[in-house]
CSV table of C-alpha atoms and ligand atoms in Angstrom, one decimal:
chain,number,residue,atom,x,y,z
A,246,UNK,CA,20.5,9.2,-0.8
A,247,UNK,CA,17.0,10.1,-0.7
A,248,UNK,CA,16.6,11.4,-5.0
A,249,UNK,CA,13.4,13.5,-5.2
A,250,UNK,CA,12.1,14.0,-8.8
A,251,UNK,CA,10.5,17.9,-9.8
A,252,UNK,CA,8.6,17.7,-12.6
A,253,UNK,CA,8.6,21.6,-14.6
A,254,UNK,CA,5.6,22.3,-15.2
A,255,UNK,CA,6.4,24.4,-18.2
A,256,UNK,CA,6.7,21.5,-20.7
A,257,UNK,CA,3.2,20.6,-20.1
A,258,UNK,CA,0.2,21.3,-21.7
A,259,UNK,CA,-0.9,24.3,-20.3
A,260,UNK,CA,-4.7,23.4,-22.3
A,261,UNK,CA,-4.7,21.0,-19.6
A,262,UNK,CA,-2.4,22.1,-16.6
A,263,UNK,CA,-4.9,20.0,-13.8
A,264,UNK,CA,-4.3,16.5,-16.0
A,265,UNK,CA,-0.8,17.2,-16.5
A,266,UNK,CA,-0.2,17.2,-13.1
A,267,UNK,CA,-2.8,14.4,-12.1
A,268,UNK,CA,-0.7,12.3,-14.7
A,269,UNK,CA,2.4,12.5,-12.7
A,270,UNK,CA,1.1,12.7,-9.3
A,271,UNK,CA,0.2,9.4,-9.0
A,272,UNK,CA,1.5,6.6,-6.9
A,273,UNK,CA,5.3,6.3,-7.2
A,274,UNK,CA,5.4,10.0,-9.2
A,275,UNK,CA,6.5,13.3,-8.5
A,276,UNK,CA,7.9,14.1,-5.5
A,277,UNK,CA,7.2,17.7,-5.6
A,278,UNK,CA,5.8,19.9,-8.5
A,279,UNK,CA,8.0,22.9,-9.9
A,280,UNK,CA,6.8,25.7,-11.4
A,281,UNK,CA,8.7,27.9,-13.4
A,282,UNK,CA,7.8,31.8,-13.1
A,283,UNK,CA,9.3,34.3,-15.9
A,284,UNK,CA,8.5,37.5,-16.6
A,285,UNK,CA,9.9,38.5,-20.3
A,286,UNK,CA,12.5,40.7,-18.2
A,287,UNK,CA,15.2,38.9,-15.9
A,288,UNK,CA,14.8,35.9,-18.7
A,289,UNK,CA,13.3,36.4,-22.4
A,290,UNK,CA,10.1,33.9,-21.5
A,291,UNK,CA,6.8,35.1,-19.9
A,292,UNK,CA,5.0,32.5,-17.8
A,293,UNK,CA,2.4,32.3,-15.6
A,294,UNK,CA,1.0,34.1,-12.4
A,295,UNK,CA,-0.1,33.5,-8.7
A,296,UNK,CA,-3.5,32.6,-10.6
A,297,UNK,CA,-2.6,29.6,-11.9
A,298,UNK,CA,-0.6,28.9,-9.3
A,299,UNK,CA,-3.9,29.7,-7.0
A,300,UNK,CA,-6.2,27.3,-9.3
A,301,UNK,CA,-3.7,24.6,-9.2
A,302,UNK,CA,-3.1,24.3,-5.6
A,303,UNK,CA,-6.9,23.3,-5.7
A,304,UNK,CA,-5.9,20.3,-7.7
A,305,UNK,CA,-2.9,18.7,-6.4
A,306,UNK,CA,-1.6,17.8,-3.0
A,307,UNK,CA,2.2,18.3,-4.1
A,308,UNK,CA,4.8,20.5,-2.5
A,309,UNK,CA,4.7,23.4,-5.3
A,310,UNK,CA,8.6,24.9,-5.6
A,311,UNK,CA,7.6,28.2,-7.5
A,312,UNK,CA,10.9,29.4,-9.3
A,313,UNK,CA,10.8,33.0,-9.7
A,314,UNK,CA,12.3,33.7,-12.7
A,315,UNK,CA,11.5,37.4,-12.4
A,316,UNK,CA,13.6,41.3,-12.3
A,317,UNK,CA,11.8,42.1,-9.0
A,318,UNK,CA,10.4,38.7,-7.0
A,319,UNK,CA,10.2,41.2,-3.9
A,320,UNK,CA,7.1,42.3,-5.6
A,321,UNK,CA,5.7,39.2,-6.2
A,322,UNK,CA,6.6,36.9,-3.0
A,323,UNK,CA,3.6,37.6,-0.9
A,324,UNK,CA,1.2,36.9,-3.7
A,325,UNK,CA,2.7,33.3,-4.8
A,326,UNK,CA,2.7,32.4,-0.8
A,327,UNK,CA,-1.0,33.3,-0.7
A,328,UNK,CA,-1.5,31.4,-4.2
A,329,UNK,CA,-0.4,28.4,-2.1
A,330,UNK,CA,3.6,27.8,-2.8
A,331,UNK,CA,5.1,25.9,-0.5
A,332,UNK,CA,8.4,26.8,-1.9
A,333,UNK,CA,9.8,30.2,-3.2
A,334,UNK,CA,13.2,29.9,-5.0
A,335,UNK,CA,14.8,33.1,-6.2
A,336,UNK,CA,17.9,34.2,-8.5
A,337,UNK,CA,20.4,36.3,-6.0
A,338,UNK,CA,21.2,38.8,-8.7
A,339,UNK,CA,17.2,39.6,-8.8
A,340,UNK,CA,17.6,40.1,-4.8
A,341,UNK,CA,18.6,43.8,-4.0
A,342,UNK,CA,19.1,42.6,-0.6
A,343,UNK,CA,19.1,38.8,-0.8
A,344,UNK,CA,19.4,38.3,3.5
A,345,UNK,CA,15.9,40.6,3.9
A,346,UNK,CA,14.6,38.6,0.6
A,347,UNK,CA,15.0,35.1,2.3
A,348,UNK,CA,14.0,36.6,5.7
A,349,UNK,CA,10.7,37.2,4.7
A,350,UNK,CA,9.9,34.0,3.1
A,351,UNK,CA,11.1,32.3,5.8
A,352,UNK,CA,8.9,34.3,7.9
A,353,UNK,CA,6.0,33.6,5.9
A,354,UNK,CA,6.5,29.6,6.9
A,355,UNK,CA,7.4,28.9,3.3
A,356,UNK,CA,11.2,27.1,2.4
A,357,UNK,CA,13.3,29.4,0.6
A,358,UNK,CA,15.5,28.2,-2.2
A,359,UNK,CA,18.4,29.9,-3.7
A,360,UNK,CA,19.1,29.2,-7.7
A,361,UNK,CA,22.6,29.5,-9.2
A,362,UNK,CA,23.0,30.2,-12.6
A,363,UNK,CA,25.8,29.0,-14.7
A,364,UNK,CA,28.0,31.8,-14.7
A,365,UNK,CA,27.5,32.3,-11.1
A,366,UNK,CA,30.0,31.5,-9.0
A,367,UNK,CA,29.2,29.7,-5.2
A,368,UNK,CA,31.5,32.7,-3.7
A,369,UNK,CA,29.1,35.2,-5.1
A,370,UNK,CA,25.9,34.0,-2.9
A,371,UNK,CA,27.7,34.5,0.6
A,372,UNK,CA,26.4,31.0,2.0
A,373,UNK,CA,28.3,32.1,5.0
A,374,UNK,CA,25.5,35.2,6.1
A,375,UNK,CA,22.2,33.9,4.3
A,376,UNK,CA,23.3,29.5,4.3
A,377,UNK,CA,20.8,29.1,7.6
A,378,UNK,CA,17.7,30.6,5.7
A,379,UNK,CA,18.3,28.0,3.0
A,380,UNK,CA,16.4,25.0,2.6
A,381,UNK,CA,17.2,24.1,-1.0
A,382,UNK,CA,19.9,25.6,-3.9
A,383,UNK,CA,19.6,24.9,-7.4
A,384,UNK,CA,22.2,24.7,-9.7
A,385,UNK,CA,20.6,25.9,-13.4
A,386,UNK,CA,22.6,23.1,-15.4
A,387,UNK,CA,21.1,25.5,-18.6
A,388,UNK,CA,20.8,29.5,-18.6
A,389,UNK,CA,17.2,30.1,-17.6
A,390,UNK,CA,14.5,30.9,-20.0
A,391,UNK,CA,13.4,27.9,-21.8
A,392,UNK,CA,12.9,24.0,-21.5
A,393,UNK,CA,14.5,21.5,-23.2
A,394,UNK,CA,18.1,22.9,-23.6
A,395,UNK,CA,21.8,21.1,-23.3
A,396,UNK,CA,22.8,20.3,-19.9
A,397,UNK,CA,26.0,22.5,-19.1
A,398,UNK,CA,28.3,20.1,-18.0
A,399,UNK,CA,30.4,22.2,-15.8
A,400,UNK,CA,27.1,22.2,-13.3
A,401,UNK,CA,28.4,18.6,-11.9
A,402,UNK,CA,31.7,20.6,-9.9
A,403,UNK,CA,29.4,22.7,-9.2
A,404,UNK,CA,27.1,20.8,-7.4
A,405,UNK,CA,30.4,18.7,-5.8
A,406,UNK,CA,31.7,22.3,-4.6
A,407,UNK,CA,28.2,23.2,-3.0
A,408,UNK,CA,28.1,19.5,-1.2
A,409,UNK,CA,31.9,20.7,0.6
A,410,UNK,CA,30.9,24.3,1.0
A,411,UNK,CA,27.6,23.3,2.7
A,412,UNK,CA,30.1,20.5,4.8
A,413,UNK,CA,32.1,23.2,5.8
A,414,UNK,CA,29.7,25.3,7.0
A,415,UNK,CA,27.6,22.1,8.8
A,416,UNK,CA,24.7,23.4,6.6
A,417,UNK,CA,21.7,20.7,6.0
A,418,UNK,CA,20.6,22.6,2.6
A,419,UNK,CA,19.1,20.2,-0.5
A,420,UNK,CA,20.8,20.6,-3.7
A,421,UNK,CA,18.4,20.8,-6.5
A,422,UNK,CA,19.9,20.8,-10.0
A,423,UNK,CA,17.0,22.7,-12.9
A,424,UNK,CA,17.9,22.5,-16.6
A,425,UNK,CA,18.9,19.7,-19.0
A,426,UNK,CA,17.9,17.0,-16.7
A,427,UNK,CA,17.8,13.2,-18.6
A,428,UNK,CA,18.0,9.5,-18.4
A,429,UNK,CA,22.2,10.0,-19.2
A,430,UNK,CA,22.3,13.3,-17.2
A,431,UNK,CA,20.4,12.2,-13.7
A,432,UNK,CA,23.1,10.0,-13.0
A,433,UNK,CA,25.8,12.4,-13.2
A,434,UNK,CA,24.4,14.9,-11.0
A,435,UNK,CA,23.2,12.5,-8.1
A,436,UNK,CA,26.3,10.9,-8.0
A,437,UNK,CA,28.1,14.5,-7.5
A,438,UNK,CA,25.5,15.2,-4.8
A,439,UNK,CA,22.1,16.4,-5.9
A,440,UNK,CA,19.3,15.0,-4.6
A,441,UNK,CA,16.1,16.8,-6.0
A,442,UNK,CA,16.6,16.5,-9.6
A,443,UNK,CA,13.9,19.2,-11.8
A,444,UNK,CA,12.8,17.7,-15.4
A,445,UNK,CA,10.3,19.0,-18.0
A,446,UNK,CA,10.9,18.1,-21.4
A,447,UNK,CA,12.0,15.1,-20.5
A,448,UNK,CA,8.9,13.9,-18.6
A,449,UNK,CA,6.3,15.9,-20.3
A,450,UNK,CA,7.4,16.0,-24.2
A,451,UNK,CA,7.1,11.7,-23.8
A,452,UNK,CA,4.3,9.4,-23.9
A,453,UNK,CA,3.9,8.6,-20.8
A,454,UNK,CA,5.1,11.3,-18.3
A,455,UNK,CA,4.8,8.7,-15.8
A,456,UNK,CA,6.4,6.1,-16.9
A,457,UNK,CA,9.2,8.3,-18.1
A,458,UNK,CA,9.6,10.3,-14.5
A,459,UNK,CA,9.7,6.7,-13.1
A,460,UNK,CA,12.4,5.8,-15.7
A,461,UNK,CA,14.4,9.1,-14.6
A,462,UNK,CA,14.6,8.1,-10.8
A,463,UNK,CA,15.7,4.8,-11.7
A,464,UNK,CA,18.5,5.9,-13.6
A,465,UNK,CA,19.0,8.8,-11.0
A,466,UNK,CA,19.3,5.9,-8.5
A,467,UNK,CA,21.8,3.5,-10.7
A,468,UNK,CA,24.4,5.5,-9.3
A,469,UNK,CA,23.6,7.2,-6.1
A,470,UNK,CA,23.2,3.8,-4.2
B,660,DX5,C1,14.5,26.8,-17.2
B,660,DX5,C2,13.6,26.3,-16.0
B,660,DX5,C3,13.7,24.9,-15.9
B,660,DX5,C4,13.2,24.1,-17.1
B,660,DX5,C5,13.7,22.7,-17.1
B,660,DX5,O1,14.7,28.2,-17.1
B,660,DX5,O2,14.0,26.9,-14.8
B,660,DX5,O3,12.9,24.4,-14.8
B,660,DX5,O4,11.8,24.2,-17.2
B,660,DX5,O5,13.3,22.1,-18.3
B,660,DX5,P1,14.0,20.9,-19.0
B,660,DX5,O6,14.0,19.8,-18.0
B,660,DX5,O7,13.2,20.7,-20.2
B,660,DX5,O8,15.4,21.4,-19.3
B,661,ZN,ZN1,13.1,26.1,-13.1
């Protein structure tokens, strides 16, 4: 299985956004670089803008997964695509019509992700009408808002119940799994079927944030070979 480490940018240091990336962009680092979007309103936590988003695309080379955290990303698509996001992942409640939503990033040549939170339910997101516009789904293993929180441990049958859904449906559609992510908890979610696995605290509150995201594949890896 091919396990795909996302650093969150929003336990960084935000003094330094550029060398917090460069640090884990490296050789053998990050896989693709996520970037967590809020605006005080769908979650309590403001964020950043297509600004920094803008800026940073000058500095890295990464696959940037903007997560919009956000009432009304309608609003707010085009100017993240221009800002350089390869990647627009959006909450289906937030979505007053979630096929049109997906449509248009799609059309725009970016991926389009889908996140799920924990009280959402793989029944509510109609993977039947919208599962071809998908590239990636995340599974929010906390409730979204704020780094460093528990892993909810009932995201694991999740994720298993997503892998037979998409199955069923003969859908190709990454599972991404955002919130809680750790040395003990990476193995559990790759071995029930994630394969892009989102971390901030626990590469970016260490050390070394290299060593550390390196140390997180491996034990992602322990159990998905
Ligand atoms: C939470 C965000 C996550 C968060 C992950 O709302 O969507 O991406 O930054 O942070 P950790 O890995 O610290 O739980
Ligand atoms: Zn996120």
């Amino acid at each position: 299985m091919n396990i795909q480490i996302a650093p969150s940018i929003l336990s960084a240091n935000f003094a330094k956004l550029a060398e917090s990336v460069a640090l884990i962009e490296q050789n053998n680092g990050a896989d693709l670089l996520h970037i967590d979007v809020m605006d005080g309103h769908y979650v309590p936590n403001l964020t950043i803008g297509p600004c920094v988003v803008k800026s940073l695309r000058k500095e890295s080379k990464l696959l940037f997964e903007t997560h919009l955290m956000v009432s009304n990303p309608d609003d707010l698509i085009d100017d993240f695509i221009k800002a350089g996001s390869d990647r627009i992942v959006v909450h289906p409640e937030t979505c007053r019509h979630l096929h049109r939503t997906l449509t248009k990033i799609k059309e725009a040549g970016v991926q389009a992700g889908l996140a799920i939170n924990p009280s959402t339910t793989i029944d509510d997101c109609s993977f039947d009408y919208i599962g071809e516009l998908l590239d990636s789904v995340t599974v929010m293993s906390v409730n979204p808002g704020f780094p460093a929180q528990k892993f909810i441990p009932s995201s694991c049958k999740k994720i298993a119940n997503l892998v037979s859904k998409f199955n069923e449906l003969g859908l190709q559609i990454q599972i991404e799994v955002d919130g809680g992510i750790n040395n003990n908890t990476a193995p559990l979610v790759t071995q029930a079927g994630a394969n892009i696995l989102v971390a901030g605290n626990a590469i970016f509150n260490t050390p070394n944030p290299l060593e550390s995201l390196i140390s997180l594949r491996e034990s992602a890896l322990a159990i998905a070979c």
